[in-house]
Amino acid sequence: MRFDPNNWVSRACARSGRKTPSAAITATNAVAQGRLAADQSIPATVDTLISFVDDFDPNNWWDATTKQFKPNIAGYYNIGLEVWWVSGTTATNQYNIQIRKNGNTFAIFQDPVPTNGAMSQGGSKLVYLNGSTDYVEVYWYSASGSSVLVSNNGSALSHFDACFVRSA
């Protein structure tokens, strides 16, 4: 099939027997992104709120004081989280990051403590937010036995993002 940016979806759907989408997909500014402004040291065995700062937030949904994402549009959001852990000392323990809705964990990503170098850890999950009282926070936890430095590495490696996917 030859690529025609104006009509390729319609022709591809017609050939496959599928119906063409009824509405065009458009870009939206219903997104937010946070990042670490500096390295953050976290204590051992304590869930610690991640100190992200606003990186891109056209709707002001990120609250810099409470470190909460609180959109004013009800619907489903894809929440993503990525952090960069420095090397630990005890491989039998674990690091984890958590995404919480209204204080309750709905996603957790867990890995053994790396002892031979740094580690990237992350994931994402869809969540419904009501657009008024619901909020999302992100936490990290280290069972390494001592405080751990989490790197921002020039703000490129530890970040949070949220994107409105669809209304309810």
Backbone as numpy.savetxt, mean C-alpha at the origin, in Angstrom:
# Nx Ny Nz CAx CAy CAz Cx Cy Cz
-3.47 -9.08 -35.32 -4.32 -7.91 -35.32 -3.42 -6.67 -35.32
-3.71 -5.73 -36.18 -3.00 -4.48 -36.25 -3.51 -3.56 -35.14
-2.60 -2.86 -34.46 -2.98 -1.99 -33.35 -3.57 -0.70 -33.88
-4.77 -0.40 -33.48 -5.45 0.85 -33.79 -5.90 1.44 -32.47
-5.24 2.49 -31.96 -5.56 2.98 -30.63 -6.99 3.46 -30.48
-7.68 3.72 -31.57 -9.06 4.21 -31.49 -10.10 3.10 -31.49
-9.73 1.90 -31.91 -10.77 0.89 -32.09 -10.33 -0.53 -31.78
-9.17 -0.74 -31.22 -8.68 -2.11 -31.06 -9.51 -2.91 -30.08
-10.05 -2.32 -29.02 -10.86 -3.07 -28.06 -12.14 -3.55 -28.71
-12.81 -2.69 -29.45 -14.07 -3.07 -30.10 -13.87 -4.22 -31.06
-12.83 -4.15 -31.89 -12.59 -5.23 -32.85 -12.18 -6.52 -32.17
-11.35 -6.43 -31.14 -10.92 -7.64 -30.43 -12.10 -8.29 -29.73
-12.97 -7.51 -29.12 -14.15 -8.06 -28.44 -15.11 -8.67 -29.45
-15.28 -8.03 -30.60 -16.19 -8.55 -31.62 -15.72 -9.90 -32.12
-14.41 -10.06 -32.32 -13.88 -11.33 -32.80 -14.01 -12.44 -31.76
-13.90 -12.08 -30.50 -13.95 -13.11 -29.46 -15.37 -13.42 -29.01
-16.35 -12.63 -29.48 -17.72 -12.84 -29.06 -18.08 -12.10 -27.79
-17.11 -11.41 -27.18 -17.38 -10.63 -25.96 -17.95 -9.28 -26.33
-18.66 -8.70 -25.42 -19.23 -7.38 -25.64 -18.18 -6.31 -25.34
-18.26 -5.22 -26.06 -17.40 -4.07 -25.84 -17.77 -3.41 -24.51
-16.80 -2.92 -23.74 -17.14 -2.24 -22.49 -18.13 -1.11 -22.74
-19.12 -0.98 -21.84 -20.17 0.02 -22.04 -19.71 1.42 -21.70
-18.68 1.57 -20.91 -18.18 2.90 -20.54 -16.67 2.93 -20.72
-16.19 4.05 -21.13 -14.75 4.19 -21.31 -14.05 4.20 -19.95
-12.89 3.65 -19.91 -12.08 3.69 -18.69 -11.27 4.97 -18.74
-11.34 5.74 -17.67 -10.63 7.01 -17.64 -9.71 7.08 -16.43
-8.70 7.89 -16.53 -7.79 8.11 -15.41 -8.51 8.93 -14.34
-8.09 8.77 -13.10 -8.72 9.49 -12.00 -7.65 10.00 -11.05
-7.99 11.02 -10.30 -7.07 11.52 -9.29 -7.43 10.99 -7.90
-8.22 9.92 -7.83 -8.63 9.33 -6.56 -7.56 8.36 -6.08
-6.40 8.92 -5.77 -5.24 8.14 -5.33 -4.53 8.90 -4.22
-3.68 8.19 -3.51 -2.81 8.81 -2.52 -1.55 7.97 -2.41
-0.45 8.61 -2.11 0.80 7.90 -1.92 1.59 8.55 -0.79
2.13 7.73 0.09 2.98 8.21 1.17 4.34 7.57 1.08
5.31 8.17 1.74 6.68 7.65 1.73 7.34 7.99 3.06
8.43 7.30 3.35 9.23 7.66 4.52 10.05 8.90 4.18
10.05 9.86 5.06 10.86 11.06 4.85 12.29 10.83 5.33
12.47 9.88 6.25 13.78 9.55 6.80 13.74 8.11 7.30
14.91 7.54 7.56 14.94 6.20 8.15 14.15 6.22 9.46
13.51 5.09 9.78 12.75 5.00 11.02 13.24 3.80 11.81
13.56 4.01 13.06 13.95 2.93 13.96 12.72 2.47 14.70
12.49 1.16 14.70 11.31 0.63 15.40 11.75 -0.29 16.53
11.05 -0.25 17.64 11.42 -1.12 18.77 11.06 -2.58 18.47
11.75 -3.48 19.13 11.47 -4.92 18.97 10.15 -5.27 19.64
9.44 -6.17 19.04 8.21 -6.80 19.53 7.09 -5.80 19.87
7.02 -4.70 19.13 5.95 -3.73 19.32 5.41 -3.34 17.95
4.09 -3.49 17.73 3.49 -2.98 16.51 3.67 -1.47 16.50
4.26 -0.95 15.43 4.60 0.47 15.37 3.99 1.10 14.12
3.26 2.20 14.31 2.68 2.95 13.22 3.79 3.48 12.33
3.67 3.27 11.02 4.69 3.74 10.09 4.52 5.24 9.88
5.62 5.96 9.96 5.59 7.43 9.87 5.73 7.92 8.43
4.81 7.52 7.59 4.83 8.01 6.21 4.42 9.48 6.17
4.93 10.17 5.18 4.52 11.54 4.89 3.84 11.53 3.52
3.03 12.52 3.28 2.32 12.68 2.02 3.31 12.87 0.88
3.19 12.05 -0.14 4.04 12.16 -1.32 3.23 12.67 -2.52
2.03 12.13 -2.66 1.11 12.53 -3.73 -0.29 12.30 -3.20
-1.06 13.36 -3.07 -2.39 13.24 -2.46 -3.29 14.39 -2.92
-3.79 14.32 -4.15 -4.56 15.44 -4.69 -5.87 15.73 -3.96
-6.37 14.78 -3.17 -7.65 14.97 -2.45 -7.48 15.16 -0.95
-6.25 15.24 -0.49 -5.97 15.40 0.95 -6.58 14.29 1.79
-6.44 13.08 1.35 -6.98 11.91 2.08 -5.98 11.38 3.11
-4.73 11.77 3.03 -3.72 11.32 3.99 -3.61 12.36 5.10
-3.81 11.92 6.34 -3.70 12.81 7.49 -2.29 12.67 8.07
-1.49 13.71 7.93 -0.10 13.67 8.36 0.04 13.57 9.87
-0.93 14.02 10.62 -0.87 13.97 12.08 -1.18 12.57 12.60
-2.27 11.98 12.14 -2.68 10.65 12.63 -2.07 9.52 11.82
-1.47 9.84 10.68 -0.90 8.84 9.76 -1.99 7.90 9.26
-3.15 8.45 8.94 -4.29 7.66 8.47 -4.68 8.09 7.05
-5.09 7.09 6.27 -5.69 7.33 4.97 -7.20 7.30 5.19
-7.87 8.41 4.88 -9.31 8.53 5.15 -9.99 9.23 3.98
-10.38 8.44 2.96 -11.02 9.05 1.79 -12.46 9.47 2.07
-12.94 10.41 1.27 -14.33 10.85 1.42 -15.24 10.34 0.31
-14.79 9.33 -0.42 -15.61 8.67 -1.43 -15.79 7.22 -1.00
-17.03 6.78 -0.86 -17.29 5.39 -0.48 -16.98 4.46 -1.66
-16.36 3.33 -1.34 -16.08 2.36 -2.39 -14.93 1.45 -2.03
-14.46 0.73 -3.04 -13.37 -0.22 -2.87 -12.05 0.44 -3.24
-11.05 0.20 -2.41 -9.72 0.77 -2.60 -8.69 -0.35 -2.60
-7.71 -0.22 -3.47 -6.56 -1.12 -3.43 -5.50 -0.42 -2.58
-5.12 -1.05 -1.49 -4.13 -0.50 -0.58 -2.83 -1.28 -0.76
-1.77 -0.59 -1.06 -0.47 -1.23 -1.25 0.53 -0.72 -0.22
1.45 -1.59 0.17 2.45 -1.26 1.18 3.75 -1.97 0.82
4.85 -1.23 0.86 6.17 -1.79 0.57 7.16 -1.16 1.53
8.01 -1.97 2.18 9.04 -1.46 3.08 10.37 -2.13 2.79
11.44 -1.47 3.20 12.79 -1.98 3.03 13.42 -2.17 4.40
13.56 -3.43 4.81 14.15 -3.78 6.10 15.66 -3.93 5.95
16.40 -3.49 6.95 17.84 -3.76 6.96 18.07 -5.17 7.51
19.25 -5.66 7.36 19.59 -7.00 7.82 19.43 -7.13 9.33
18.89 -8.26 9.76 18.72 -8.53 11.19 19.78 -9.47 11.71
19.59 -9.97 12.93 20.59 -10.83 13.55 20.11 -12.25 13.80
18.80 -12.48 13.87 18.29 -13.81 14.20 17.30 -14.28 13.15
17.70 -15.23 12.32 16.87 -15.67 11.20 15.64 -16.46 11.65
15.59 -16.90 12.89 14.43 -17.67 13.35 13.25 -16.77 13.71
13.45 -15.46 13.72 12.37 -14.52 14.03 11.77 -13.99 12.74
10.79 -13.07 12.87 10.12 -12.57 11.68 9.91 -11.06 11.73
9.81 -10.48 10.52 9.36 -9.11 10.31 7.97 -9.20 9.71
7.10 -8.25 10.03 5.84 -8.19 9.30 5.37 -6.75 9.15
4.54 -6.56 8.14 3.87 -5.28 7.93 2.38 -5.56 7.87
1.60 -4.61 8.36 0.16 -4.82 8.49 -0.60 -3.63 7.93
-1.72 -3.93 7.28 -2.65 -2.89 6.84 -3.89 -3.06 7.70
-4.31 -1.97 8.36 -5.44 -2.03 9.28 -6.56 -1.09 8.84
-7.77 -1.59 8.99 -8.96 -0.77 8.75 -9.62 -0.53 10.11
-9.77 0.73 10.48 -10.39 1.10 11.76 -9.75 0.38 12.94
-8.44 0.18 12.88 -7.70 -0.43 13.98 -7.59 -1.95 13.92
-8.24 -2.60 12.95 -8.22 -4.06 12.84 -7.43 -4.50 11.61
-6.48 -5.40 11.81 -5.64 -5.88 10.72 -6.48 -6.65 9.71
-6.40 -6.26 8.44 -7.07 -7.02 7.38 -6.08 -7.58 6.37
-4.82 -7.20 6.48 -3.77 -7.78 5.64 -2.47 -7.76 6.42
-1.74 -8.88 6.36 -0.44 -8.96 7.01 0.51 -9.69 6.07
1.72 -9.18 5.96 2.75 -9.76 5.11 3.94 -10.05 6.01
4.37 -11.30 6.04 5.33 -11.75 7.05 6.45 -12.56 6.39
7.69 -12.33 6.84 8.85 -13.05 6.32 9.86 -13.26 7.44
10.73 -14.28 7.30 11.82 -14.45 8.27 12.76 -13.25 8.21
13.40 -12.96 9.33 14.37 -11.87 9.39 15.56 -12.23 8.50
15.93 -11.35 7.56 17.10 -11.64 6.72 18.39 -11.36 7.51
19.35 -12.26 7.42 20.61 -12.05 8.15 21.78 -11.79 7.21
21.57 -11.93 5.91 22.66 -11.74 4.96 22.44 -10.53 4.05
21.67 -9.59 4.49 21.41 -8.40 3.67 20.00 -7.89 3.89
19.70 -6.78 3.26 18.40 -6.14 3.41 17.31 -6.92 2.67
16.06 -6.56 2.94 14.94 -7.26 2.34 13.80 -6.29 2.04
13.21 -6.46 0.88 12.00 -5.73 0.54 10.80 -6.60 0.90
9.76 -5.99 1.46 8.57 -6.73 1.87 7.36 -5.90 1.50
6.34 -6.52 0.93 5.17 -5.75 0.57 4.04 -6.60 0.06
2.94 -5.92 -0.20 1.76 -6.57 -0.75 0.64 -5.56 -0.85
-0.50 -6.02 -1.31 -1.66 -5.14 -1.42 -2.93 -5.95 -1.23
-4.02 -5.24 -0.94 -5.31 -5.90 -0.75 -6.42 -4.88 -0.96
-7.53 -5.36 -1.50 -8.72 -4.52 -1.66 -9.48 -4.43 -0.34
-10.06 -3.26 -0.11 -10.85 -3.05 1.10 -11.97 -2.06 0.78
-13.12 -2.25 1.39 -14.21 -1.30 1.26 -14.08 -0.23 2.35
-14.19 1.04 1.96 -14.17 2.16 2.91 -15.43 2.99 2.66
-16.11 3.38 3.75 -17.43 4.02 3.63 -17.41 5.49 3.24
-16.24 6.11 3.16 -16.16 7.50 2.74 -16.45 8.52 3.82
-16.70 8.06 5.04 -16.96 9.02 6.12 -16.14 8.69 7.37
-16.34 7.52 7.96 -15.65 7.20 9.21 -14.54 6.17 9.07
-14.51 5.40 8.00 -13.48 4.37 7.83 -12.12 5.01 7.53
-11.07 4.38 8.06 -9.71 4.84 7.80 -8.78 3.63 7.74
-7.62 3.84 7.14 -6.60 2.80 7.01 -5.32 3.32 7.63
-4.65 2.45 8.38 -3.32 2.73 8.94 -2.40 1.58 8.55
-1.10 1.84 8.57 -0.13 0.79 8.25 0.90 0.70 9.38
1.20 -0.53 9.76 2.11 -0.81 10.88 3.20 -1.77 10.45
4.28 -1.76 11.23 5.30 -2.79 11.08 5.68 -3.35 12.43
6.28 -4.55 12.36 6.60 -5.29 13.58 7.89 -6.07 13.34
8.74 -6.09 14.34 9.97 -6.85 14.28 10.08 -7.73 15.52
10.29 -9.03 15.29 10.54 -9.95 16.40 12.02 -10.29 16.44
12.87 -9.36 16.01 14.30 -9.64 15.89 15.04 -9.59 17.21
14.41 -9.13 18.28 15.07 -9.10 19.58 15.71 -7.77 19.91
15.83 -6.89 18.93 16.37 -5.55 19.19 15.71 -4.58 18.22
15.89 -3.28 18.45 15.27 -2.32 17.55 15.88 -2.48 16.15
15.10 -2.12 15.16 15.49 -2.32 13.77 15.36 -1.00 13.02
16.31 -0.74 12.16 16.25 0.43 11.31 15.57 0.04 10.00
14.56 0.80 9.62 13.92 0.60 8.33 14.31 1.76 7.45
14.77 1.46 6.27 15.38 2.46 5.41 14.38 3.11 4.47
14.56 4.41 4.27 13.80 5.07 3.22 14.62 5.13 1.94
15.93 4.93 2.03 16.84 4.88 0.89 16.50 5.96 -0.14
16.43 7.18 0.30 16.09 8.27 -0.60 14.61 8.30 -0.92
13.79 7.71 -0.08 12.33 7.63 -0.17 11.82 6.70 -1.26
12.70 5.96 -1.89 12.27 5.11 -3.00 11.77 3.74 -2.58
12.16 3.24 -1.42 11.90 1.84 -1.12 10.78 1.57 -0.12
10.43 2.50 0.71 9.36 2.29 1.68 8.23 3.26 1.37
7.08 2.70 1.00 5.98 3.57 0.59 4.62 2.89 0.79
3.60 3.70 0.76 2.20 3.31 0.90 1.45 3.92 -0.29
0.50 3.19 -0.85 -0.33 3.79 -1.88 -1.76 3.28 -1.76
-2.69 4.09 -2.19 -4.10 3.75 -2.17 -4.73 4.28 -3.44
-5.59 3.46 -4.02 -6.22 3.84 -5.27 -7.69 3.43 -5.23
-8.57 4.36 -5.52 -10.00 4.07 -5.63 -10.20 3.17 -6.82
-10.89 2.03 -6.62 -11.10 1.06 -7.68 -12.50 1.19 -8.26
-13.50 1.21 -7.37 -14.88 1.33 -7.84 -15.80 1.65 -6.66
-16.95 2.19 -6.97 -17.94 2.45 -5.92 -18.63 1.15 -5.53
-19.34 1.19 -4.45 -20.00 -0.03 -3.93 -21.18 -0.43 -4.80
